[in-house]
Short mmCIF file of C-alpha atoms and ligand atoms in Angstrom, two decimals:
data_model
loop_
_atom_site.label_atom_id
_atom_site.label_comp_id
_atom_site.label_asym_id
_atom_site.label_seq_id
_atom_site.Cartn_x
_atom_site.Cartn_y
_atom_site.Cartn_z
CA MET A 1 -11.64 46.30 68.02
CA LEU A 2 -14.22 48.65 66.56
CA ASP A 3 -13.26 50.88 63.64
CA ALA A 4 -13.30 54.28 65.36
CA SER A 5 -14.88 56.00 62.38
CA LEU A 6 -17.86 53.69 62.57
CA ALA A 7 -18.41 53.73 66.32
CA PRO A 8 -21.59 55.38 67.60
CA ALA A 9 -20.99 58.70 69.26
CA THR A 10 -22.57 58.24 72.65
CA GLY A 11 -21.47 57.89 76.24
CA ASP A 12 -21.16 60.07 79.32
CA GLY A 13 -18.86 62.98 79.00
CA GLU A 14 -17.95 61.96 75.47
CA ARG A 15 -18.10 64.76 72.92
CA VAL A 16 -20.83 63.91 70.49
CA ASN A 17 -20.33 64.88 66.88
CA PRO A 18 -23.73 66.32 65.90
CA LEU A 19 -23.36 64.93 62.39
CA ARG A 20 -23.35 61.45 63.86
CA ALA A 21 -26.64 61.88 65.71
CA GLY A 22 -28.85 58.88 65.13
CA ILE A 23 -26.08 56.65 63.77
CA GLU A 24 -26.06 53.44 65.72
CA SER A 25 -23.83 50.46 65.41
CA ASP A 26 -25.52 47.48 63.79
CA ARG A 27 -27.21 44.73 65.73
CA ILE A 28 -25.10 41.60 66.22
CA THR A 29 -26.13 38.80 63.88
CA ASP A 30 -27.39 35.37 64.92
CA PRO A 31 -24.71 32.75 65.62
CA CYS A 32 -24.24 30.62 62.50
CA SER A 33 -22.00 28.67 60.17
CA ILE A 34 -21.84 30.15 56.70
CA VAL A 35 -20.65 28.12 53.75
CA PHE A 36 -19.48 29.83 50.59
CA PHE A 37 -19.89 27.67 47.50
CA GLY A 38 -17.33 29.01 45.05
CA ALA A 39 -14.94 30.18 47.78
CA SER A 40 -11.98 30.17 45.39
CA GLY A 41 -13.71 32.55 42.99
CA ASP A 42 -13.59 36.23 42.30
CA LEU A 43 -16.74 37.35 44.11
CA PHE A 44 -15.66 35.66 47.31
CA LYS A 45 -12.22 37.19 47.43
CA ARG A 46 -13.14 40.70 46.25
CA MET A 47 -16.47 41.27 47.95
CA LEU A 48 -17.69 38.59 50.32
CA LEU A 49 -14.59 37.84 52.34
CA PRO A 50 -13.69 41.52 52.91
CA ALA A 51 -17.32 42.11 53.94
CA ILE A 52 -17.23 39.28 56.50
CA TRP A 53 -13.94 40.56 57.86
CA ALA A 54 -15.38 44.09 58.14
CA LEU A 55 -18.35 42.68 60.06
CA ARG A 56 -15.90 41.03 62.43
CA LEU A 57 -13.96 44.29 62.87
CA ARG A 58 -17.16 46.21 63.54
CA GLY A 59 -18.20 43.71 66.19
CA ILE A 60 -21.29 42.62 64.26
CA LEU A 61 -20.39 38.94 63.95
CA PRO A 62 -21.22 37.02 67.10
CA SER A 63 -18.67 34.84 68.85
CA GLY A 64 -20.63 31.82 67.60
CA PHE A 65 -19.47 32.11 64.01
CA ALA A 66 -17.72 29.84 61.53
CA LEU A 67 -17.01 30.08 57.81
CA ILE A 68 -16.59 27.11 55.51
CA GLY A 69 -15.09 27.43 52.02
CA PHE A 70 -16.44 24.89 49.54
CA ALA A 71 -14.86 24.88 46.08
CA ARG A 72 -12.87 22.92 43.55
CA THR A 73 -9.41 24.35 44.16
CA LYS A 74 -7.40 22.14 46.51
CA TYR A 75 -6.68 23.67 49.91
CA SER A 76 -6.09 22.35 53.39
CA ASP A 77 -7.75 24.34 56.18
CA GLN A 78 -4.46 26.10 56.85
CA GLU A 79 -3.89 26.90 53.18
CA PHE A 80 -7.40 28.34 52.99
CA ARG A 81 -6.71 30.54 56.01
CA ASP A 82 -3.50 31.80 54.40
CA TYR A 83 -5.39 32.41 51.16
CA CYS A 84 -8.07 34.39 53.00
CA ARG A 85 -5.47 36.46 54.77
CA GLN A 86 -3.79 37.35 51.46
CA GLN A 87 -7.10 38.27 49.84
CA ILE A 88 -8.19 40.46 52.73
CA ASP A 89 -4.80 42.12 52.58
CA ALA A 90 -5.33 42.78 48.89
CA PHE A 91 -9.00 43.76 48.85
CA ALA A 92 -10.01 45.13 52.24
CA PRO A 93 -9.62 48.89 52.66
CA ASP A 94 -6.60 50.30 54.44
CA GLY A 95 -6.91 50.25 58.19
CA SER A 96 -8.57 46.85 58.28
CA LYS A 97 -5.62 44.56 57.65
CA PRO A 98 -5.84 41.02 59.00
CA GLN A 99 -3.41 40.94 61.88
CA GLY A 100 -2.92 40.40 65.58
CA GLU A 101 -5.08 38.41 67.95
CA LEU A 102 -8.30 39.31 66.22
CA TRP A 103 -7.10 37.76 63.00
CA GLU A 104 -5.72 34.69 64.77
CA SER A 105 -9.03 33.98 66.49
CA PHE A 106 -10.98 34.68 63.28
CA ALA A 107 -8.70 32.36 61.28
CA GLN A 108 -9.55 29.51 63.65
CA CYS A 109 -13.20 29.71 62.52
CA LEU A 110 -12.25 29.16 58.87
CA SER A 111 -12.28 25.71 57.34
CA TYR A 112 -12.37 24.34 53.83
CA ILE A 113 -13.74 21.44 51.81
CA THR A 114 -12.10 20.67 48.47
CA ALA A 115 -15.22 19.69 46.64
CA ASP A 116 -16.82 18.52 43.48
CA PHE A 117 -20.32 20.00 43.33
CA LYS A 118 -21.57 16.72 41.86
CA GLN A 119 -20.28 14.51 44.68
CA LEU A 120 -22.86 13.70 47.33
CA THR A 121 -20.12 12.63 49.75
CA HIS A 122 -18.72 16.17 49.77
CA PHE A 123 -22.10 17.53 50.86
CA GLN A 124 -22.27 14.86 53.55
CA GLU A 125 -18.87 16.04 54.71
CA LEU A 126 -20.30 19.56 54.85
CA ARG A 127 -23.00 18.32 57.18
CA LYS A 128 -20.30 16.99 59.50
CA HIS A 129 -18.50 20.34 59.42
CA PHE A 130 -21.71 22.04 60.53
CA GLU A 131 -22.13 19.62 63.41
CA GLU A 132 -18.52 20.10 64.51
CA ASN A 133 -18.89 23.89 64.28
CA ASP A 134 -21.96 23.74 66.49
CA LYS A 135 -19.93 21.98 69.17
CA ARG A 136 -16.70 23.94 68.75
CA PHE A 137 -17.95 27.46 68.10
CA GLY A 138 -21.51 27.44 69.42
CA THR A 139 -23.10 28.15 66.04
CA GLY A 140 -26.42 26.86 67.35
CA GLY A 141 -27.45 24.70 64.39
CA ASN A 142 -27.92 27.80 62.20
CA ARG A 143 -26.73 27.33 58.61
CA LEU A 144 -26.35 29.82 55.82
CA PHE A 145 -25.55 28.62 52.30
CA TYR A 146 -24.11 31.25 50.00
CA LEU A 147 -24.12 30.39 46.29
CA ALA A 148 -21.23 32.43 44.91
CA THR A 149 -20.61 30.10 41.97
CA PRO A 150 -21.42 30.51 38.28
CA PRO A 151 -25.22 30.28 38.00
CA SER A 152 -25.03 27.12 35.90
CA VAL A 153 -24.22 25.12 39.03
CA PHE A 154 -26.95 26.61 41.28
CA PRO A 155 -29.52 23.89 40.49
CA GLY A 156 -27.02 21.09 41.07
CA ILE A 157 -25.93 22.48 44.44
CA ILE A 158 -29.48 22.95 45.66
CA GLU A 159 -30.40 19.44 44.64
CA MET A 160 -27.34 18.09 46.48
CA LEU A 161 -28.33 19.99 49.62
CA ARG A 162 -31.64 18.16 49.53
CA ARG A 163 -30.02 14.77 48.95
CA ALA A 164 -27.56 15.34 51.80
CA ASN A 165 -30.48 16.22 54.13
CA LEU A 166 -29.21 19.75 54.47
CA ASP A 167 -32.60 21.30 53.73
CA PRO A 168 -34.46 23.32 56.41
CA ARG A 169 -36.90 20.47 57.15
CA ASN A 170 -33.96 18.32 58.29
CA ASN A 171 -32.54 20.90 60.63
CA GLU A 172 -34.36 20.69 63.94
CA GLN A 173 -31.84 22.73 65.88
CA GLY A 174 -31.67 26.03 64.07
CA TRP A 175 -32.49 27.88 60.87
CA THR A 176 -31.29 27.07 57.34
CA ARG A 177 -31.14 29.83 54.72
CA VAL A 178 -29.78 30.16 51.21
CA VAL A 179 -28.36 33.28 49.59
CA ILE A 180 -28.50 33.15 45.80
CA GLU A 181 -26.34 35.49 43.78
CA LYS A 182 -27.64 37.10 40.66
CA PRO A 183 -28.45 36.33 37.91
CA PHE A 184 -31.48 34.33 39.04
CA GLY A 185 -31.91 32.52 35.73
CA THR A 186 -30.78 33.73 32.33
CA ASP A 187 -34.28 34.23 30.96
CA LEU A 188 -37.86 33.72 32.07
CA ALA A 189 -37.89 29.98 31.40
CA SER A 190 -34.61 29.25 33.18
CA ALA A 191 -35.57 31.47 36.12
CA ARG A 192 -38.82 29.51 36.50
CA ALA A 193 -36.95 26.22 36.24
CA LEU A 194 -34.49 27.34 38.93
CA GLN A 195 -37.31 28.51 41.16
CA LYS A 196 -38.97 25.08 40.86
CA ILE A 197 -35.80 23.45 42.17
CA VAL A 198 -35.34 26.05 44.92
CA GLN A 199 -38.88 25.72 46.22
CA ARG A 200 -38.63 21.95 46.44
CA VAL A 201 -35.93 22.45 49.07
CA PHE A 202 -36.52 25.88 50.65
CA GLY A 203 -39.52 27.95 51.64
CA GLU A 204 -39.61 31.51 50.25
CA HIS A 205 -38.78 32.85 53.73
CA ASP A 206 -35.51 30.84 53.63
CA VAL A 207 -34.40 32.30 50.27
CA TYR A 208 -32.30 35.47 50.03
CA ARG A 209 -31.91 36.52 46.38
CA ILE A 210 -29.17 39.11 46.19
CA ASP A 211 -29.39 42.32 44.27
CA HIS A 212 -26.47 44.19 45.75
CA TYR A 213 -27.89 47.56 44.66
CA LEU A 214 -30.53 47.17 47.37
CA GLY A 215 -27.75 47.11 49.98
CA LYS A 216 -26.36 50.48 48.88
CA GLU A 217 -27.15 53.12 51.49
CA PRO A 218 -28.52 55.76 49.05
CA VAL A 219 -30.82 53.13 47.57
CA GLN A 220 -32.19 52.33 51.02
CA ASP A 221 -32.65 56.06 51.49
CA ILE A 222 -35.10 56.33 48.58
CA MET A 223 -37.91 55.10 50.81
CA ALA A 224 -36.86 57.38 53.65
CA LEU A 225 -36.75 60.37 51.33
CA ARG A 226 -40.24 59.60 50.13
CA PHE A 227 -41.92 58.35 53.28
CA ALA A 228 -40.11 60.12 56.13
CA ASN A 229 -40.83 63.54 54.63
CA THR A 230 -44.08 65.24 53.74
CA ILE A 231 -42.88 67.57 51.00
CA PHE A 232 -42.08 65.08 48.27
CA GLU A 233 -45.02 62.69 48.28
CA PRO A 234 -47.75 65.21 47.28
CA ILE A 235 -45.89 66.00 44.05
CA TRP A 236 -44.61 62.47 43.42
CA ASN A 237 -47.09 61.66 40.67
CA ARG A 238 -48.30 62.33 37.15
CA ASN A 239 -49.62 65.79 38.04
CA TYR A 240 -46.15 67.16 38.78
CA VAL A 241 -43.60 64.73 37.39
CA GLN A 242 -42.66 65.06 33.75
CA SER A 243 -40.33 62.07 33.54
CA VAL A 244 -37.98 59.86 35.52
CA GLN A 245 -34.49 58.88 34.32
CA ILE A 246 -32.59 56.03 35.94
CA THR A 247 -28.96 55.61 34.96
CA SER A 248 -26.38 53.07 35.94
CA ALA A 249 -23.31 53.80 33.84
CA GLU A 250 -19.86 52.31 34.17
CA SER A 251 -16.52 53.27 32.71
CA ILE A 252 -15.09 49.78 33.17
CA GLY A 253 -15.46 47.24 30.40
CA ILE A 254 -16.27 43.60 30.90
CA GLU A 255 -12.87 42.92 32.50
CA ASP A 256 -12.17 39.19 32.42
CA ARG A 257 -15.85 38.18 32.26
CA GLY A 258 -16.14 37.79 28.48
CA SER A 259 -17.61 34.32 28.51
CA TYR A 260 -20.29 35.31 31.03
CA TYR A 261 -21.05 38.64 29.41
CA GLU A 262 -21.37 37.26 25.88
CA ASN A 263 -24.45 35.36 27.04
CA ALA A 264 -25.72 38.13 29.27
CA GLY A 265 -25.51 41.65 27.84
CA ALA A 266 -26.53 44.86 29.56
CA LEU A 267 -30.23 44.07 29.67
CA ARG A 268 -29.79 40.87 31.66
CA ASP A 269 -26.74 41.99 33.62
CA MET A 270 -28.06 45.32 34.93
CA ILE A 271 -31.56 46.29 33.78
CA GLN A 272 -33.50 43.12 34.72
CA ASN A 273 -32.32 43.40 38.32
CA HIS A 274 -30.52 46.52 39.58
CA VAL A 275 -32.21 49.14 37.42
CA LEU A 276 -35.72 47.69 37.69
CA ASN A 277 -35.32 47.50 41.45
CA LEU A 278 -34.48 51.20 41.52
CA LEU A 279 -37.55 51.89 39.43
CA ALA A 280 -39.72 49.94 41.87
CA LEU A 281 -38.45 51.97 44.84
CA VAL A 282 -39.13 55.25 43.06
CA ALA A 283 -42.56 54.27 41.82
CA MET A 284 -44.05 52.15 44.62
CA GLU A 285 -46.92 53.17 46.88
CA PRO A 286 -46.23 53.67 50.60
CA PRO A 287 -46.13 50.21 52.22
CA VAL A 288 -48.50 49.55 55.12
CA SER A 289 -45.49 48.92 57.38
CA SER A 290 -41.72 48.63 57.15
CA ASP A 291 -42.04 44.86 57.26
CA ALA A 292 -40.10 43.01 54.49
CA ASP A 293 -43.20 41.61 52.83
CA ALA A 294 -45.18 44.83 53.08
CA ILE A 295 -42.41 46.54 51.12
CA ARG A 296 -41.97 43.70 48.68
CA ASN A 297 -45.73 43.62 48.03
CA GLU A 298 -45.57 47.22 46.84
CA LYS A 299 -42.59 46.57 44.61
CA PHE A 300 -44.42 43.63 43.10
CA LYS A 301 -47.42 45.87 42.37
CA VAL A 302 -45.22 48.29 40.43
CA PHE A 303 -43.97 45.49 38.18
CA SER A 304 -47.53 44.23 37.76
CA ALA A 305 -48.46 47.65 36.36
CA ILE A 306 -45.79 47.50 33.63
CA ALA A 307 -47.04 45.76 30.53
CA PRO A 308 -44.27 43.87 28.70
CA PRO A 309 -43.85 45.62 25.33
CA ARG A 310 -45.22 44.04 22.18
CA HIS A 311 -42.50 42.72 19.89
CA GLU A 312 -43.42 45.28 17.25
CA ASP A 313 -42.94 48.12 19.77
CA VAL A 314 -39.46 47.11 20.90
CA MET A 315 -37.73 49.17 18.21
CA SER A 316 -39.38 52.36 19.41
CA MET A 317 -39.07 51.84 23.20
CA ALA A 318 -35.60 50.31 23.44
CA ALA A 319 -32.11 51.16 22.19
CA ARG A 320 -28.99 49.04 22.30
CA GLY A 321 -25.32 49.67 21.85
CA GLN A 322 -21.93 48.03 21.84
CA TYR A 323 -18.69 49.84 22.56
CA GLY A 324 -15.87 50.14 20.10
CA PRO A 325 -12.30 51.14 20.93
CA GLY A 326 -11.87 54.47 22.67
CA ILE A 327 -10.18 56.35 25.45
CA ILE A 328 -10.90 55.97 29.16
CA GLU A 329 -9.07 58.18 31.63
CA GLY A 330 -6.48 59.07 29.03
CA ALA A 331 -5.67 55.47 28.07
CA LYS A 332 -6.62 53.65 24.89
CA VAL A 333 -8.92 50.68 25.48
CA PRO A 334 -10.08 47.99 23.05
CA GLY A 335 -13.63 47.65 21.77
CA TYR A 336 -15.91 44.95 23.13
CA ARG A 337 -15.20 42.66 20.19
CA GLY A 338 -11.51 42.86 20.99
CA GLU A 339 -11.96 41.70 24.60
CA PRO A 340 -10.92 38.16 25.62
CA ASP A 341 -13.59 35.45 25.13
CA VAL A 342 -15.77 37.68 22.95
CA ALA A 343 -16.80 36.65 19.43
CA PRO A 344 -15.29 38.88 16.71
CA GLN A 345 -18.79 39.57 15.32
CA SER A 346 -20.60 39.54 18.66
CA ASN A 347 -24.16 40.85 18.71
CA THR A 348 -24.19 41.26 22.52
CA GLU A 349 -25.24 44.69 23.75
CA THR A 350 -23.03 46.48 26.26
CA PHE A 351 -25.50 49.35 26.51
CA ALA A 352 -29.27 49.23 26.89
CA ALA A 353 -31.83 52.00 27.23
CA LEU A 354 -35.58 51.57 27.61
CA ARG A 355 -38.63 53.77 27.89
CA MET A 356 -41.19 52.21 30.21
CA SER A 357 -44.59 53.23 31.38
CA ILE A 358 -46.32 52.29 34.59
CA ASP A 359 -50.00 51.90 33.96
CA ASN A 360 -51.50 52.91 37.26
CA TRP A 361 -53.29 55.88 38.81
CA ARG A 362 -50.12 57.58 40.04
CA TRP A 363 -47.91 57.24 36.98
CA ALA A 364 -50.16 57.08 33.89
CA GLY A 365 -48.48 59.03 31.11
CA VAL A 366 -45.12 59.55 32.88
CA PRO A 367 -42.22 58.02 30.94
CA PHE A 368 -39.52 56.20 32.91
CA TYR A 369 -36.23 56.15 31.00
CA LEU A 370 -33.71 53.51 32.02
CA ARG A 371 -30.15 53.16 30.78
CA SER A 372 -27.09 51.17 31.64
CA GLY A 373 -23.85 50.51 29.87
CA LYS A 374 -20.20 49.62 30.06
CA ARG A 375 -17.28 51.79 28.95
CA LEU A 376 -19.23 55.01 29.17
CA ALA A 377 -17.74 58.38 30.01
CA ARG A 378 -17.79 57.75 33.75
CA LYS A 379 -19.14 55.61 36.52
CA ILE A 380 -22.38 57.04 37.78
CA SER A 381 -25.65 55.71 39.16
CA GLU A 382 -28.45 58.14 39.76
CA ILE A 383 -32.17 58.71 39.54
CA VAL A 384 -33.42 61.97 38.12
CA VAL A 385 -37.00 63.06 38.70
CA THR A 386 -37.82 65.94 36.36
CA PHE A 387 -40.85 68.02 37.26
CA LYS A 388 -43.23 69.73 34.87
CA PRO A 389 -42.33 73.13 33.45
CA ILE A 390 -43.82 76.27 35.00
CA PRO A 391 -47.27 77.06 33.58
CA HIS A 392 -46.61 80.74 32.90
CA ARG A 393 -43.41 82.72 32.53
CA LEU A 394 -43.06 85.80 34.75
CA TYR A 395 -39.33 86.09 35.38
CA GLY A 396 -36.14 86.00 33.43
CA GLU A 397 -34.84 87.77 30.38
CA SER A 398 -36.21 86.40 27.13
CA THR A 399 -32.91 84.62 26.43
CA ASP A 400 -32.88 82.79 29.80
CA ALA A 401 -33.88 79.17 29.69
CA ILE A 402 -36.15 78.40 32.62
CA GLU A 403 -35.34 74.81 33.42
CA PRO A 404 -37.82 72.50 35.11
CA ASN A 405 -37.13 71.53 38.72
CA MET A 406 -35.19 68.35 39.08
CA LEU A 407 -34.53 66.05 42.02
CA VAL A 408 -31.40 63.94 41.65
CA ILE A 409 -30.93 60.90 43.88
CA LYS A 410 -27.20 60.24 43.73
CA ILE A 411 -26.28 56.61 44.32
CA GLU A 412 -22.64 56.49 43.24
CA PRO A 413 -19.92 57.64 43.23
CA ASP A 414 -21.49 60.63 45.00
CA GLU A 415 -24.11 59.66 47.55
CA GLY A 416 -26.85 62.11 48.34
CA VAL A 417 -29.77 64.11 47.01
CA ALA A 418 -29.70 67.34 45.00
CA LEU A 419 -32.56 69.62 44.06
CA ARG A 420 -32.29 71.88 41.05
CA PHE A 421 -34.37 75.02 41.09
CA GLU A 422 -34.31 78.39 39.41
CA ALA A 423 -32.96 81.50 41.12
CA LYS A 424 -32.48 85.13 40.27
CA VAL A 425 -28.90 85.95 39.33
CA PRO A 426 -27.78 88.80 41.64
CA GLY A 427 -27.74 92.15 39.83
CA PRO A 428 -30.02 94.78 38.38
CA LYS A 429 -31.53 92.57 35.68
CA SER A 430 -33.96 89.74 36.33
CA HIS A 431 -31.80 86.97 34.91
CA ILE A 432 -32.78 83.48 36.01
CA ARG A 433 -30.38 80.56 36.32
CA SER A 434 -30.48 77.03 37.74
CA VAL A 435 -28.89 76.36 41.12
CA PHE A 436 -28.60 73.22 43.25
CA MET A 437 -29.38 72.44 46.86
CA ASP A 438 -27.03 69.58 47.46
CA PHE A 439 -26.98 67.04 50.28
CA ASN A 440 -24.10 64.55 50.49
CA TYR A 441 -23.88 61.67 52.92
CA GLY A 442 -20.20 62.25 53.63
CA THR A 443 -20.68 65.84 54.77
CA GLY A 444 -24.21 65.35 56.12
CA PHE A 445 -23.44 62.46 58.45
CA GLY A 446 -19.63 62.44 58.64
CA PHE A 447 -19.92 58.77 57.78
CA HIS A 448 -19.01 56.58 54.85
CA SER A 449 -21.65 54.06 53.92
CA PRO A 450 -20.48 50.49 54.39
CA PRO A 451 -20.27 48.46 51.17
CA ALA A 452 -23.56 46.83 50.16
CA TYR A 453 -22.35 43.30 50.79
CA GLU A 454 -21.69 44.00 54.45
CA ARG A 455 -25.26 45.06 55.01
CA LEU A 456 -26.70 42.21 52.96
CA LEU A 457 -24.62 39.48 54.57
CA ALA A 458 -25.51 40.75 58.03
CA ASP A 459 -29.22 40.91 57.12
CA ALA A 460 -29.18 37.34 55.83
CA MET A 461 -27.58 36.25 59.10
CA ARG A 462 -30.25 38.15 61.02
CA GLY A 463 -33.15 36.84 58.93
CA ASP A 464 -34.22 40.19 57.48
CA GLN A 465 -35.40 39.78 53.88
CA THR A 466 -36.29 43.42 53.21
CA LEU A 467 -33.33 44.06 50.92
CA PHE A 468 -33.62 40.78 49.03
CA THR A 469 -35.81 40.14 46.02
CA ARG A 470 -38.88 37.95 46.21
CA TRP A 471 -39.63 35.40 43.54
CA ASP A 472 -42.86 36.97 42.30
CA ALA A 473 -41.05 40.25 41.52
CA VAL A 474 -38.08 38.48 39.91
CA GLU A 475 -40.46 36.60 37.65
CA LEU A 476 -42.27 39.79 36.61
CA ALA A 477 -38.97 41.56 35.96
CA TRP A 478 -38.06 38.78 33.54
CA GLU A 479 -41.50 38.99 31.92
CA ILE A 480 -41.08 42.73 31.39
CA ILE A 481 -37.78 42.48 29.54
CA THR A 482 -38.42 39.21 27.67
CA PRO A 483 -39.84 40.77 24.48
CA VAL A 484 -36.80 43.05 24.25
CA LEU A 485 -34.47 40.09 24.77
CA ASP A 486 -36.33 38.14 22.08
CA VAL A 487 -36.12 40.88 19.50
CA TRP A 488 -32.50 41.73 20.22
CA GLU A 489 -31.40 38.12 20.10
CA ASN A 490 -33.19 37.46 16.87
CA THR A 491 -32.05 40.56 15.00
CA LYS A 492 -28.42 41.33 14.41
CA ASP A 493 -27.45 44.95 14.88
CA PHE A 494 -25.22 45.73 11.91
CA THR A 495 -24.26 49.12 13.32
CA PHE A 496 -22.31 47.51 16.19
CA PRO A 497 -19.96 48.81 17.52
CA ASN A 498 -22.00 52.01 17.67
CA TYR A 499 -20.37 54.00 20.46
CA ALA A 500 -16.79 54.72 21.36
CA ALA A 501 -15.45 53.67 24.74
CA GLY A 502 -15.44 56.72 26.99
CA SER A 503 -18.41 58.38 25.24
CA GLN A 504 -22.00 59.18 26.23
CA GLY A 505 -23.28 55.99 24.59
CA PRO A 506 -24.92 55.32 21.22
CA ASP A 507 -26.92 57.92 19.32
CA THR A 508 -29.79 55.45 19.16
CA ALA A 509 -30.49 56.27 22.84
CA LEU A 510 -31.15 59.86 21.79
CA GLN A 511 -34.11 58.65 19.76
CA LEU A 512 -35.75 57.62 23.02
CA LEU A 513 -34.84 60.82 24.84
CA ALA A 514 -32.86 63.80 23.61
CA GLU A 515 -32.20 65.20 27.10
CA TRP A 516 -30.46 62.33 28.87
CA ARG A 517 -28.51 63.83 31.72
CA ARG A 518 -24.90 64.12 30.68
CA LEU A 519 -22.64 61.47 32.16
C1 BG6 O 1 -22.98 43.51 38.72
C2 BG6 O 1 -22.80 43.31 37.25
O1 BG6 O 1 -24.20 42.96 39.14
O2 BG6 O 1 -22.97 44.90 39.01
C3 BG6 O 1 -21.50 43.94 36.78
O3 BG6 O 1 -22.77 41.91 36.95
C4 BG6 O 1 -21.45 45.39 37.18
O4 BG6 O 1 -21.37 43.82 35.37
C5 BG6 O 1 -21.76 45.55 38.67
O5 BG6 O 1 -20.14 45.88 36.89
C6 BG6 O 1 -21.90 47.01 39.02
O6 BG6 O 1 -22.00 47.15 40.41
P1 BG6 O 1 -21.58 48.48 41.13
O7 BG6 O 1 -21.91 48.27 42.55
O8 BG6 O 1 -20.11 48.68 40.87
O9 BG6 O 1 -22.38 49.58 40.48
#
């Protein structure tokens, strides 16, 4: 059964909705067995399982498919199937409930191993499951490992895969790939140590490092906006661009992730990966082709052109914050230090803002402002390219502000692109005011973008690495933020908490830039 709203609008005599022109259904993935390490955890039930189920509903999973849960919680196969059904019921959107024949046949492909990640025998059992799946479901020897566990156990799991002969070199029948959730390391040293372990077992072309922002449709559209049009690229440089602002703000707090977040903070959790990846897509040169490595080469070059700040410059190019109590959507919420598993005097930042420069021909002198934080006024991710002011004023009354042009790439919750320009206000006087040309995916294509995890899971099953991060770029991203991490960890911020939940963030961010776009 195909979700009608996602079906391509083609076929003889069928009325084609012009908004849907060009929308095709996705290519079916390769047959495979996918194992989720950490299948009893939060990520699996909220994101991964609903995404797999959606792929099944959309007809993107092949008939040769099987899913293995591998986690500590004790389940029989049948209990795991019941658990999956409940979670899909709870977390999949309306209209995609697990029921009927489709669910029954899907449930048959689910199995479970109650496992200790340190027990070699459990990994040997996994090998047997793969072999049985190949015979029973025709999964063709193809194996996908998905590490959806806390990062502390990544190295141990990868080492066990090697010891159980589950590495790609020991699979003569099909492919073997590994998907690694973020964070890839907790700092530069641990990321390098993890990479050492990974590369002993997998080649780089077998490794799919997830940054789910790259799977968001408007993020994929950044390259299309730039390279499938002629009008933007000529002005996409230091001659016309005044500054770039990248924001990823959230109104949620840390939820029940206190123990993770205490050791992470906004810089590690969002800037090192999601926000820097957005920066790379905005700033990169046109790739020589749309091939995964051609694109990733260009992203790598952007990071190579960003010099990590000197320790003594961190104070002037970075600002941090931590939320105190406040009001979100009319309800009182506690401050960060009052959240479960957070130290009463915690120095962890829940807000980070940076000013970066890209030292290359295109961007010399253009500041890139990045910010991300929890418990801000609202959830919004966007990129704002502000162009230079007009060189000479001809229009407008003296009291009119003539704002610079601005291109806003809206990632969420709105998805689209808006262009701000100045227009004459109708009437006898020559008043000038800003107006917007506004494109939204929903109205433009009559189509809701599938969640990022659907796209990313399908790509990993198809062997397309374009939307996954390559080690060389991950390493540089850590190098870029390391001096800021060092300074922030070694100096206590006595002003914390320095912004109220539900606000625009700390005043310290205004020292970097007075005109942050209002959240
Ligand atoms: C995750 C972070 O990577 O991204 C979370 O660990 C954050 O802290 C989340 O809430 C935000 O993702 P999205 O897709 O809701 O913007």
